Amino acid sequence: MSWAFLRDLLSGVNKYSTGIGRIWVAVVFMFRLLVYVAAAENIWKHEHDEFECNIKQPGCENVCFDHFFPVSHIRLWALQLIMVSTPSLLVVFHVAYRENREKQHNQKLYRNPGKIDGGLLCTYLISLILKTGLEIVFLVLFYKLYNGFKIPRLVKCDIKPCPNIVDCYISKPTEKMIFLYFLVATSCLCIVLNLSELSYLIFKYSIKRYLKRHMKKQQ
Amino acid sequence: MDWGALHTVLGGVNKHSTSIGKIWLTVLFIFRIMILVVAAEKVWGDEQDDFVCNTLQPGCRNVCYDHFFPISHIRLWALQLIFVSTPALLVAMHVAYRRHEKKRQFRKGDQKCEYKDIEEIRKQRFRIEGSLWWTYTSSIFFRLIFEAVFMYAFYFMYDGFRMPRLMKCNAWPCPNTVDCFVSRPTEKTVFTIFMIAVSSICILLNVAELCYLLTRFFLRRSKKAGSSKQQPNHENKEETKQNEMNELISDSCQNTVIGFSS
C-alpha cells in the first residue's frame, strides 16, 4: 500500500469529473503528490536526529522536540493529501451504485450512468464542499499548531528535565519553510478550483432548470 | 506515485509531439530524471550528516548548514523537473478534449465523422494545427521560461555552479568565525555541471522546436495564400502527397524512440 493506490483512485475519479475537476486532479498529482514524494519527504526524514539542543542532559532533546512538534509537518501534509482526495470516492460509489441498479433491473434506467445529473449532481456537489472544507480545516490546523507558517531556526525550551532555558536548533528551517509555503499555495489553488467548479455546476444546472420551466410554460 | 507515473502521463503526449519534442522527452527522462533518481540523490543523501564544522558548539552546524543551503540542489532539481514537465499536461488535456468531442460526434451518428469505431478515435494521432498548435507552442514557451528561471535561481542562490570545499560561517550561536566542510564537493560540482549542461541542451531543443513550429506556420500561411490564386485541385493533391510523406517520416521516427508507448 503506497501512494500508487491514491494515484489509481484519482485516475478512476477523473473519468466522472468536469473539466475543472480534471485540472484539480492534475494539480493534486503534479504539484502536491509528486512534490511530496520526490522532494518534501526527504527534507523531514531525519528531523529528530538533526534537532540539536545546547545541553547534555539526557531526555531534554526528546522532550523539547515533542513539545514543539506534536505532529510533524510532513505527517500533517500526508494526512491532508489523503483526506482531501477521499470525498471523490463518493462520486465513484454513486456511479457504481447506478450501474449495479441497471444490472439488477436488467434495463437501461439512466441515459448514461456517469453523467452528472440528478442524484449524482448532489453527490458531486457534496464531495466538492467536503473537499474544500477539509482543505480549510488542515490549513487552519497548520496555522494554529505552528503559530503561523514560519519555522524558526532557534526555539527556547524549559520543560523538565531540561535545567534552565535551553537553546534548541531546528534543522533545515529555510528549506522547510519554502516547502510549507508551497503546500499552502497549492492548497489555496485547490480551494479556488473547487469553489469555481461548485459555482460553475450550480450556475449551469440552474440555467438548465430555468430553460426547462420556460419551455414548459410556453407549451 | 513517483517519477514512473510522470513517465506514463508524458509518454501519452509523446505521440502528438514533433520529432524535436520526442528528442526533448527522451533527454528529459534519461539524462535528467533517471540521473537524478539513480545517482544524484545518493550523492546528496548524506549532505547534512556529513556537513562538519570545526566547533563543538551545539546548534552551530545546523545554523551554518541552513545559512549556506537555503534549499538543497537536489530539491531544486526535483522542482525544476516537475515544473518543466507540467506544460506538456496542457497538450495532453487538449488532445483528450478533442478525442472526447470526436467520440461525442461519433456517438451522435454524425455523418461528417469518418471513423469506423471508437478504438480508431482512441488510437488516432492528432496533427499539430489549429488550436492545438497554439496550446503546443505556449507549452514550449512556458517550458523555456521555467528552465531559464530555475537556472537563474540556481546561479543566484549558490553564486555560480561550483561547490566549495570550505565555508566560513559566523552566524549565531557559532562563537567566532568557524570553518565548515561540505561533504563530497567535487562529486557534487560534477553533477551540478552535468545537470546544468543537460538543462542548456533542453533549452536549445525547445528553442529549435519553437522556431520549427513558427517556420511551418508561416510557410503554410504563404502556401494557402498562394494556392487560393491557382487551381485548388492540383495544389491539394501535391499537398496531400507531401503530408503523407511527412506522416511516414515522423511515424518512423516515433518507432525508433526508446521505450515510449501511448
CSV table of C-alpha atoms in Angstrom, one decimal:
chain,number,residue,atom,x,y,z
A,1,MET,CA,0.0,0.0,0.0
A,2,SER,CA,1.6,3.2,-1.1
A,3,TRP,CA,0.8,6.5,-2.8
A,4,ALA,CA,0.3,4.5,-6.0
A,5,PHE,CA,-3.1,3.4,-4.6
A,6,LEU,CA,-4.1,7.1,-4.3
A,7,ARG,CA,-3.0,7.7,-7.8
A,8,ASP,CA,-5.1,4.9,-9.2
A,9,LEU,CA,-8.0,6.1,-7.1
A,10,LEU,CA,-7.8,9.6,-8.5
A,11,SER,CA,-7.4,8.3,-12.1
A,12,GLY,CA,-10.7,6.5,-11.6
A,13,VAL,CA,-12.3,9.7,-10.4
A,14,ASN,CA,-11.0,11.6,-13.4
A,15,LYS,CA,-13.5,9.8,-15.7
A,16,TYR,CA,-16.6,11.3,-14.0
A,17,SER,CA,-15.2,14.8,-13.4
A,18,THR,CA,-15.9,18.1,-15.2
A,19,GLY,CA,-13.1,19.9,-17.0
A,20,ILE,CA,-12.2,21.9,-13.8
A,21,GLY,CA,-12.3,18.6,-11.8
A,22,ARG,CA,-9.6,17.2,-14.2
A,23,ILE,CA,-7.4,20.2,-13.7
A,24,TRP,CA,-7.8,19.7,-9.9
A,25,VAL,CA,-6.7,16.1,-10.3
A,26,ALA,CA,-3.7,17.2,-12.4
A,27,VAL,CA,-2.7,19.8,-9.7
A,28,VAL,CA,-3.0,17.3,-6.9
A,29,PHE,CA,-0.8,14.8,-8.8
A,30,MET,CA,1.9,17.1,-10.1
A,31,PHE,CA,2.2,19.8,-7.5
A,32,ARG,CA,1.2,18.0,-4.3
A,33,LEU,CA,1.7,14.3,-4.5
A,34,LEU,CA,4.8,14.3,-6.8
A,35,VAL,CA,6.4,17.2,-4.9
A,36,TYR,CA,5.7,15.4,-1.6
A,37,VAL,CA,7.2,12.1,-2.7
A,38,ALA,CA,10.1,13.4,-4.8
A,39,ALA,CA,11.2,16.3,-2.6
A,40,ALA,CA,9.5,17.1,0.7
A,41,GLU,CA,9.7,13.7,2.3
A,42,ASN,CA,13.5,13.7,2.3
A,43,ILE,CA,13.7,17.1,4.0
A,44,TRP,CA,11.9,15.9,7.1
A,45,LYS,CA,13.4,12.4,7.0
A,46,HIS,CA,16.0,12.9,9.9
A,47,GLU,CA,14.3,15.8,11.6
A,48,HIS,CA,14.5,14.3,15.1
A,49,ASP,CA,18.2,13.2,14.7
A,50,GLU,CA,19.1,16.6,13.4
A,51,PHE,CA,17.2,18.5,16.1
A,52,GLU,CA,20.0,19.7,18.5
A,53,CYS,CA,19.8,21.3,21.9
A,54,ASN,CA,22.6,23.1,23.6
A,55,ILE,CA,22.6,20.7,26.6
A,56,LYS,CA,24.0,17.3,27.6
A,57,GLN,CA,21.1,16.5,29.9
A,58,PRO,CA,19.6,13.1,28.7
A,59,GLY,CA,15.9,13.3,27.7
A,60,CYS,CA,15.9,17.1,27.3
A,61,GLU,CA,16.1,17.0,23.5
A,62,ASN,CA,13.4,14.4,23.2
A,63,VAL,CA,11.0,16.3,25.4
A,64,CYS,CA,11.7,19.6,23.6
A,65,PHE,CA,11.2,18.1,20.2
A,66,ASP,CA,7.9,16.6,21.3
A,67,HIS,CA,6.8,19.9,22.7
A,68,PHE,CA,7.5,21.9,19.6
A,69,PHE,CA,6.4,19.3,17.0
A,70,PRO,CA,3.3,17.4,18.4
A,71,VAL,CA,2.6,16.2,14.9
A,72,SER,CA,5.3,16.6,12.3
A,73,HIS,CA,4.6,18.9,9.2
A,74,ILE,CA,5.2,16.0,6.8
A,75,ARG,CA,2.7,13.8,8.6
A,76,LEU,CA,0.0,16.5,8.6
A,77,TRP,CA,0.8,17.0,4.9
A,78,ALA,CA,0.3,13.3,4.1
A,79,LEU,CA,-3.0,13.3,6.1
A,80,GLN,CA,-4.2,16.3,4.2
A,81,LEU,CA,-3.5,14.7,0.9
A,82,ILE,CA,-5.4,11.5,1.8
A,83,MET,CA,-8.4,13.4,3.4
A,84,VAL,CA,-8.7,15.8,0.5
A,85,SER,CA,-8.7,13.0,-2.1
A,86,THR,CA,-11.2,10.8,-0.4
A,87,PRO,CA,-14.5,12.7,-0.9
A,88,SER,CA,-14.1,12.0,-4.7
A,89,LEU,CA,-14.8,8.3,-3.8
A,90,LEU,CA,-18.4,9.3,-3.1
A,91,VAL,CA,-18.9,10.0,-6.8
A,92,VAL,CA,-17.3,6.7,-7.8
A,93,PHE,CA,-19.5,4.8,-5.4
A,94,HIS,CA,-22.6,6.6,-6.6
A,95,VAL,CA,-21.8,5.7,-10.2
A,96,ALA,CA,-21.1,2.1,-9.3
A,97,TYR,CA,-24.5,2.0,-7.4
A,98,ARG,CA,-26.2,3.3,-10.6
A,99,GLU,CA,-24.6,0.7,-12.7
A,100,ASN,CA,-25.5,-2.0,-10.2
A,101,ARG,CA,-29.1,-1.0,-10.2
A,102,GLU,CA,-29.2,-1.2,-14.0
A,103,LYS,CA,-27.8,-4.7,-13.9
A,104,GLN,CA,-30.3,-5.8,-11.2
A,105,HIS,CA,-33.3,-4.5,-13.1
A,106,ASN,CA,-31.8,-5.6,-16.4
A,107,GLN,CA,-32.9,-2.5,-18.2
A,108,LYS,CA,-31.4,0.9,-19.1
A,109,LEU,CA,-32.5,3.2,-16.2
A,110,TYR,CA,-30.2,6.0,-17.0
A,111,ARG,CA,-29.2,7.6,-20.3
A,112,ASN,CA,-25.6,7.5,-19.1
A,113,PRO,CA,-24.7,6.3,-15.5
A,114,GLY,CA,-21.6,8.5,-15.5
A,115,LYS,CA,-23.3,11.8,-16.5
A,116,ILE,CA,-23.5,14.3,-13.7
A,117,ASP,CA,-27.3,14.9,-13.3
A,118,GLY,CA,-30.0,14.3,-10.7
A,119,GLY,CA,-28.7,12.4,-7.6
A,120,LEU,CA,-25.1,12.2,-8.9
A,121,LEU,CA,-25.1,16.0,-9.2
A,122,CYS,CA,-25.9,16.3,-5.5
A,123,THR,CA,-23.2,13.7,-4.6
A,124,TYR,CA,-20.7,15.6,-6.7
A,125,LEU,CA,-21.6,19.0,-5.1
A,126,ILE,CA,-21.3,17.4,-1.6
A,127,SER,CA,-17.9,16.0,-2.5
A,128,LEU,CA,-16.7,19.4,-3.6
A,129,ILE,CA,-18.0,21.0,-0.4
A,130,LEU,CA,-16.3,18.3,1.7
A,131,LYS,CA,-13.0,18.7,-0.2
A,132,THR,CA,-13.0,22.5,0.3
A,133,GLY,CA,-13.9,22.2,3.9
A,134,LEU,CA,-11.1,19.7,4.6
A,135,GLU,CA,-8.5,21.8,2.9
A,136,ILE,CA,-9.5,24.8,5.0
A,137,VAL,CA,-9.5,22.7,8.2
A,138,PHE,CA,-6.0,21.5,7.6
A,139,LEU,CA,-4.7,25.0,6.7
A,140,VAL,CA,-6.2,26.3,10.0
A,141,LEU,CA,-4.7,23.3,11.8
A,142,PHE,CA,-1.2,24.1,10.4
A,143,TYR,CA,-1.6,27.7,11.3
A,144,LYS,CA,-2.7,27.1,14.9
A,145,LEU,CA,-0.3,24.2,15.7
A,146,TYR,CA,2.8,26.1,14.5
A,147,ASN,CA,1.9,29.7,15.2
A,148,GLY,CA,1.8,30.7,11.5
A,149,PHE,CA,3.7,29.2,8.6
A,150,LYS,CA,7.1,30.2,9.8
A,151,ILE,CA,9.7,27.7,11.0
A,152,PRO,CA,12.3,29.4,13.4
A,153,ARG,CA,15.9,28.5,13.4
A,154,LEU,CA,16.1,28.5,17.2
A,155,VAL,CA,13.5,27.6,19.8
A,156,LYS,CA,13.9,28.1,23.6
A,157,CYS,CA,12.8,25.2,25.7
A,158,ASP,CA,12.5,24.9,29.6
A,159,ILE,CA,10.4,21.7,30.1
A,160,LYS,CA,11.6,19.2,32.7
A,161,PRO,CA,14.2,17.5,32.6
A,162,CYS,CA,15.9,20.4,30.9
A,163,PRO,CA,17.5,22.5,33.6
A,164,ASN,CA,17.0,26.3,32.9
A,165,ILE,CA,16.1,27.6,29.5
A,166,VAL,CA,17.8,25.7,26.7
A,167,ASP,CA,18.5,26.7,23.1
A,168,CYS,CA,17.3,24.2,20.6
A,169,TYR,CA,18.1,24.3,16.9
A,170,ILE,CA,15.8,23.0,14.2
A,171,SER,CA,17.5,21.5,11.1
A,172,LYS,CA,16.9,23.0,7.6
A,173,PRO,CA,14.4,25.6,8.7
A,174,THR,CA,14.6,27.7,5.5
A,175,GLU,CA,14.1,24.7,3.2
A,176,LYS,CA,11.2,23.5,5.3
A,177,MET,CA,9.6,27.0,5.2
A,178,ILE,CA,9.9,27.1,1.4
A,179,PHE,CA,8.1,23.8,1.1
A,180,LEU,CA,5.5,24.8,3.7
A,181,TYR,CA,4.7,27.9,1.7
A,182,PHE,CA,4.5,25.7,-1.5
A,183,LEU,CA,2.0,23.5,0.4
A,184,VAL,CA,-0.1,26.5,1.4
A,185,ALA,CA,-0.1,27.9,-2.1
A,186,THR,CA,-1.2,24.6,-3.7
A,187,SER,CA,-3.9,24.2,-1.1
A,188,CYS,CA,-5.2,27.6,-1.8
A,189,LEU,CA,-5.1,26.9,-5.6
A,190,CYS,CA,-7.1,23.7,-5.0
A,191,ILE,CA,-9.7,25.6,-2.9
A,192,VAL,CA,-10.1,28.1,-5.7
A,193,LEU,CA,-10.5,25.3,-8.2
A,194,ASN,CA,-13.1,23.6,-6.1
A,195,LEU,CA,-15.1,26.8,-5.5
A,196,SER,CA,-15.1,27.7,-9.2
A,197,GLU,CA,-16.2,24.1,-10.1
A,198,LEU,CA,-19.0,24.4,-7.5
A,199,SER,CA,-20.2,27.8,-8.9
A,200,TYR,CA,-19.9,26.5,-12.5
A,201,LEU,CA,-22.1,23.5,-11.8
A,202,ILE,CA,-24.7,25.4,-9.8
A,203,PHE,CA,-24.9,28.0,-12.5
A,204,LYS,CA,-25.1,25.5,-15.3
A,205,TYR,CA,-27.9,23.5,-13.7
A,206,SER,CA,-29.9,26.5,-12.6
A,207,ILE,CA,-29.9,27.8,-16.2
A,208,LYS,CA,-31.0,24.3,-17.4
A,209,ARG,CA,-33.8,24.2,-15.0
A,210,TYR,CA,-34.9,27.7,-15.8
A,211,LEU,CA,-34.9,26.9,-19.5
A,212,LYS,CA,-36.9,23.7,-19.0
A,213,ARG,CA,-39.5,25.6,-16.9
A,214,HIS,CA,-39.7,28.4,-19.5
A,215,MET,CA,-40.2,25.8,-22.3
A,216,LYS,CA,-42.9,24.1,-20.3
A,217,LYS,CA,-44.7,27.4,-19.7
A,218,GLN,CA,-44.6,28.1,-23.5
A,219,GLN,CA,-46.1,24.7,-24.2
B,1,MET,CA,3.3,7.9,-7.0
B,2,ASP,CA,6.8,8.7,-8.4
B,3,TRP,CA,8.6,9.6,-11.5
B,4,GLY,CA,7.2,6.5,-13.2
B,5,ALA,CA,3.7,8.0,-13.1
B,6,LEU,CA,5.0,11.1,-14.7
B,7,HIS,CA,6.6,8.9,-17.4
B,8,THR,CA,3.2,7.3,-18.1
B,9,VAL,CA,1.5,10.7,-18.4
B,10,LEU,CA,4.1,12.3,-20.6
B,11,GLY,CA,4.6,9.2,-22.7
B,12,GLY,CA,1.0,9.7,-23.9
B,13,VAL,CA,1.9,13.3,-25.0
B,14,ASN,CA,4.8,11.9,-27.0
B,15,LYS,CA,2.6,10.5,-29.7
B,16,HIS,CA,1.4,14.0,-30.6
B,17,SER,CA,4.7,15.8,-30.4
B,18,THR,CA,7.1,16.8,-33.2
B,19,SER,CA,10.3,14.9,-33.7
B,20,ILE,CA,12.2,17.5,-31.7
B,21,GLY,CA,9.6,17.2,-28.9
B,22,LYS,CA,10.2,13.5,-28.8
B,23,ILE,CA,14.0,14.0,-28.5
B,24,TRP,CA,13.4,16.5,-25.7
B,25,LEU,CA,11.3,14.0,-23.8
B,26,THR,CA,14.0,11.3,-24.2
B,27,VAL,CA,16.6,13.7,-22.9
B,28,LEU,CA,14.4,14.7,-20.0
B,29,PHE,CA,13.8,11.1,-18.9
B,30,ILE,CA,17.1,9.6,-19.5
B,31,PHE,CA,19.6,12.4,-18.7
B,32,ARG,CA,17.7,14.3,-16.1
B,33,ILE,CA,15.1,12.3,-14.2
B,34,MET,CA,17.0,9.0,-14.3
B,35,ILE,CA,20.3,10.5,-13.4
B,36,LEU,CA,18.6,12.4,-10.5
B,37,VAL,CA,17.0,9.3,-9.1
B,38,VAL,CA,19.8,6.8,-9.7
B,39,ALA,CA,22.9,8.9,-8.9
B,40,ALA,CA,22.4,12.4,-7.7
B,41,GLU,CA,20.1,11.6,-4.8
B,42,LYS,CA,22.7,9.3,-3.4
B,43,VAL,CA,25.5,11.9,-3.7
B,44,TRP,CA,23.4,14.4,-1.8
B,45,GLY,CA,21.9,11.8,0.6
B,46,ASP,CA,24.2,12.4,3.5
B,47,GLU,CA,24.6,16.2,2.9
B,48,GLN,CA,23.7,17.3,6.4
B,49,ASP,CA,25.1,14.4,8.3
B,50,ASP,CA,28.5,14.8,6.8
B,51,PHE,CA,28.5,18.6,6.9
B,52,VAL,CA,31.1,19.1,9.6
B,53,CYS,CA,32.0,22.3,11.4
B,54,ASN,CA,35.2,22.9,13.4
B,55,THR,CA,33.4,23.6,16.6
B,56,LEU,CA,31.7,21.6,19.4
B,57,GLN,CA,29.1,24.4,20.0
B,58,PRO,CA,25.7,22.7,19.7
B,59,GLY,CA,23.5,24.2,17.1
B,60,CYS,CA,26.3,25.9,15.1
B,61,ARG,CA,26.3,23.2,12.5
B,62,ASN,CA,22.6,23.3,11.9
B,63,VAL,CA,22.6,27.1,11.6
B,64,CYS,CA,25.5,27.2,9.2
B,65,TYR,CA,24.1,24.5,7.0
B,66,ASP,CA,20.8,26.3,6.8
B,67,HIS,CA,22.6,29.6,6.0
B,68,PHE,CA,24.6,28.1,3.1
B,69,PHE,CA,21.9,25.8,1.7
B,70,PRO,CA,18.5,27.5,2.0
B,71,ILE,CA,17.2,24.9,-0.4
B,72,SER,CA,19.2,21.8,-1.4
B,73,HIS,CA,20.4,21.3,-5.0
B,74,ILE,CA,18.5,18.0,-5.2
B,75,ARG,CA,15.2,19.6,-4.2
B,76,LEU,CA,15.6,22.5,-6.6
B,77,TRP,CA,16.2,20.0,-9.5
B,78,ALA,CA,13.2,17.9,-8.5
B,79,LEU,CA,11.0,21.1,-8.5
B,80,GLN,CA,12.6,22.2,-11.8
B,81,LEU,CA,11.8,18.9,-13.4
B,82,ILE,CA,8.2,18.9,-12.1
B,83,PHE,CA,7.6,22.5,-13.3
B,84,VAL,CA,9.2,21.8,-16.7
B,85,SER,CA,7.1,18.7,-17.3
B,86,THR,CA,3.8,20.4,-16.4
B,87,PRO,CA,3.2,22.4,-19.6
B,88,ALA,CA,3.1,19.1,-21.5
B,89,LEU,CA,0.0,18.3,-19.5
B,90,LEU,CA,-1.8,21.2,-21.2
B,91,VAL,CA,-1.2,19.4,-24.5
B,92,ALA,CA,-2.4,16.1,-23.1
B,93,MET,CA,-5.6,17.8,-21.8
B,94,HIS,CA,-6.3,19.5,-25.2
B,95,VAL,CA,-5.8,16.2,-27.0
B,96,ALA,CA,-8.1,14.4,-24.5
B,97,TYR,CA,-10.7,17.2,-25.1
B,98,ARG,CA,-10.5,16.8,-28.8
B,99,ARG,CA,-10.9,13.0,-28.5
B,100,HIS,CA,-13.9,13.5,-26.3
B,101,GLU,CA,-15.5,15.8,-28.8
B,102,LYS,CA,-14.9,13.3,-31.7
B,103,LYS,CA,-16.3,10.5,-29.6
B,104,ARG,CA,-19.4,12.6,-28.9
B,105,GLN,CA,-19.8,13.2,-32.7
B,106,PHE,CA,-19.4,9.5,-33.4
B,107,ARG,CA,-22.0,8.6,-30.8
B,108,LYS,CA,-24.5,11.1,-32.2
B,109,GLY,CA,-24.1,9.4,-35.6
B,110,ASP,CA,-22.8,12.5,-37.3
B,111,GLN,CA,-22.2,11.7,-41.0
B,112,LYS,CA,-19.3,14.1,-41.1
B,113,CYS,CA,-17.4,11.7,-38.8
B,114,GLU,CA,-15.2,9.4,-40.8
B,115,TYR,CA,-14.2,6.9,-38.1
B,116,LYS,CA,-15.4,3.3,-38.1
B,117,ASP,CA,-15.3,2.8,-34.4
B,118,ILE,CA,-14.3,4.3,-31.0
B,119,GLU,CA,-11.0,2.4,-31.0
B,120,GLU,CA,-9.9,4.2,-34.1
B,121,ILE,CA,-10.6,7.6,-32.4
B,122,ARG,CA,-8.6,6.5,-29.3
B,123,LYS,CA,-5.6,5.5,-31.4
B,124,GLN,CA,-5.7,8.5,-33.7
B,125,ARG,CA,-2.8,10.8,-33.8
B,126,PHE,CA,-3.8,14.5,-34.0
B,127,ARG,CA,-1.8,16.8,-36.2
B,128,ILE,CA,-0.4,19.9,-34.6
B,129,GLU,CA,-2.6,22.6,-36.3
B,130,GLY,CA,-5.3,24.9,-35.4
B,131,SER,CA,-5.9,25.4,-31.6
B,132,LEU,CA,-3.7,22.5,-30.8
B,133,TRP,CA,-0.8,24.4,-32.4
B,134,TRP,CA,-1.4,27.4,-30.1
B,135,THR,CA,-1.6,25.1,-27.0
B,136,TYR,CA,1.6,23.2,-28.1
B,137,THR,CA,3.5,26.4,-28.8
B,138,SER,CA,2.5,28.0,-25.5
B,139,SER,CA,3.5,24.9,-23.6
B,140,ILE,CA,7.0,25.1,-25.2
B,141,PHE,CA,7.2,28.8,-24.3
B,142,PHE,CA,6.3,28.1,-20.7
B,143,ARG,CA,8.9,25.3,-20.6
B,144,LEU,CA,11.5,27.7,-21.7
B,145,ILE,CA,10.6,30.3,-19.1
B,146,PHE,CA,10.6,27.7,-16.3
B,147,GLU,CA,14.0,26.3,-17.3
B,148,ALA,CA,15.5,29.8,-17.5
B,149,VAL,CA,14.0,30.9,-14.2
B,150,PHE,CA,15.3,27.8,-12.3
B,151,MET,CA,18.8,28.1,-13.9
B,152,TYR,CA,19.0,31.7,-12.8
B,153,ALA,CA,17.7,30.9,-9.3
B,154,PHE,CA,20.4,28.2,-9.0
B,155,TYR,CA,23.1,30.6,-10.2
B,156,PHE,CA,21.9,33.4,-7.9
B,157,MET,CA,21.5,31.2,-4.8
B,158,TYR,CA,24.8,29.4,-5.0
B,159,ASP,CA,27.0,32.1,-6.5
B,160,GLY,CA,27.8,30.1,-9.6
B,161,PHE,CA,27.8,26.3,-10.2
B,162,ARG,CA,30.8,25.3,-8.1
B,163,MET,CA,30.6,23.6,-4.7
B,164,PRO,CA,33.3,24.9,-2.4
B,165,ARG,CA,35.1,22.6,0.0
B,166,LEU,CA,35.2,25.0,2.9
B,167,MET,CA,32.8,27.7,4.0
B,168,LYS,CA,33.4,30.2,6.7
B,169,CYS,CA,30.5,30.7,9.0
B,170,ASN,CA,29.8,33.2,11.8
B,171,ALA,CA,26.1,33.0,12.4
B,172,TRP,CA,24.9,32.9,16.0
B,173,PRO,CA,25.4,30.6,18.1
B,174,CYS,CA,28.8,29.9,16.5
B,175,PRO,CA,31.5,31.6,18.5
B,176,ASN,CA,33.9,33.5,16.2
B,177,THR,CA,34.2,32.5,12.5
B,178,VAL,CA,34.0,28.8,12.2
B,179,ASP,CA,35.3,26.6,9.3
B,180,CYS,CA,32.6,24.3,7.9
B,181,PHE,CA,33.4,21.5,5.4
B,182,VAL,CA,31.0,20.3,2.8
B,183,SER,CA,30.8,16.5,2.0
B,184,ARG,CA,31.9,15.3,-1.5
B,185,PRO,CA,32.3,18.8,-3.0
B,186,THR,CA,34.0,17.6,-6.3
B,187,GLU,CA,31.4,14.9,-7.0
B,188,LYS,CA,28.6,17.5,-6.3
B,189,THR,CA,30.3,20.0,-8.7
B,190,VAL,CA,30.5,17.4,-11.4
B,191,PHE,CA,26.8,16.5,-11.1
B,192,THR,CA,25.8,20.2,-10.9
B,193,ILE,CA,27.7,21.0,-14.1
B,194,PHE,CA,26.2,17.9,-15.8
B,195,MET,CA,22.6,18.9,-14.8
B,196,ILE,CA,23.2,22.5,-15.9
B,197,ALA,CA,24.6,21.3,-19.3
B,198,VAL,CA,21.6,19.0,-19.9
B,199,SER,CA,19.3,21.9,-18.9
B,200,SER,CA,21.0,24.0,-21.6
B,201,ILE,CA,20.6,21.3,-24.2
B,202,CYS,CA,16.9,21.1,-23.3
B,203,ILE,CA,16.6,24.9,-23.7
B,204,LEU,CA,18.3,24.7,-27.1
B,205,LEU,CA,15.9,21.9,-28.1
B,206,ASN,CA,12.9,23.9,-27.0
B,207,VAL,CA,14.1,27.0,-28.9
B,208,ALA,CA,14.7,24.8,-32.1
B,209,GLU,CA,11.2,23.3,-31.8
B,210,LEU,CA,9.7,26.8,-31.4
B,211,CYS,CA,11.5,28.0,-34.5
B,212,TYR,CA,10.4,24.9,-36.4
B,213,LEU,CA,6.8,25.4,-35.5
B,214,LEU,CA,6.8,29.1,-36.3
B,215,THR,CA,8.5,28.4,-39.7
B,216,ARG,CA,6.0,25.7,-40.5
B,217,PHE,CA,3.1,28.0,-39.6
B,218,PHE,CA,4.3,30.9,-41.8
B,219,LEU,CA,5.1,28.5,-44.7
B,220,ARG,CA,1.6,27.1,-44.5
B,221,ARG,CA,0.1,30.5,-44.5
B,222,SER,CA,2.0,31.6,-47.5
B,223,LYS,CA,1.1,28.3,-49.3
B,224,LYS,CA,-2.5,28.9,-48.6
B,225,ALA,CA,-2.3,32.4,-49.8
B,226,GLY,CA,-0.6,31.2,-53.0
B,227,SER,CA,-2.9,28.2,-53.6
B,228,SER,CA,-6.0,30.4,-53.4
B,229,LYS,CA,-4.8,32.1,-56.6
B,230,GLN,CA,-4.0,28.9,-58.5
B,231,GLN,CA,-6.2,25.8,-59.3
B,232,PRO,CA,-7.2,24.3,-55.9
B,233,ASN,CA,-7.4,20.6,-57.0
B,234,HIS,CA,-3.8,20.3,-58.3
B,235,GLU,CA,-2.3,22.0,-55.2
B,236,ASN,CA,-4.4,19.8,-52.9
B,237,LYS,CA,-3.1,16.6,-54.4
B,238,GLU,CA,0.5,17.7,-54.1
B,239,GLU,CA,-0.1,18.9,-50.6
B,240,THR,CA,-1.7,15.6,-49.6
B,241,LYS,CA,1.2,13.6,-51.0
B,242,GLN,CA,3.7,15.8,-49.1
B,243,ASN,CA,1.6,15.4,-45.9
B,244,GLU,CA,1.6,11.6,-46.3
B,245,MET,CA,5.4,11.6,-46.7
B,246,ASN,CA,5.7,13.8,-43.6
B,247,GLU,CA,3.5,11.3,-41.7
B,248,LEU,CA,5.6,8.4,-42.8
B,249,ILE,CA,8.8,10.1,-41.8
B,250,SER,CA,7.5,11.1,-38.4
B,251,ASP,CA,6.0,7.7,-37.8
B,252,SER,CA,9.3,6.0,-38.4
B,253,CYS,CA,11.0,8.5,-36.0
B,254,GLN,CA,8.3,7.6,-33.5
B,255,ASN,CA,9.1,3.9,-33.7
B,256,THR,CA,12.8,4.4,-33.1
B,257,VAL,CA,12.4,6.5,-29.9
B,258,ILE,CA,13.1,4.2,-26.9
B,259,GLY,CA,10.5,2.9,-24.6
B,260,PHE,CA,7.5,5.2,-25.1
B,261,SER,CA,4.1,3.9,-25.8
B,262,SER,CA,0.7,5.6,-25.6
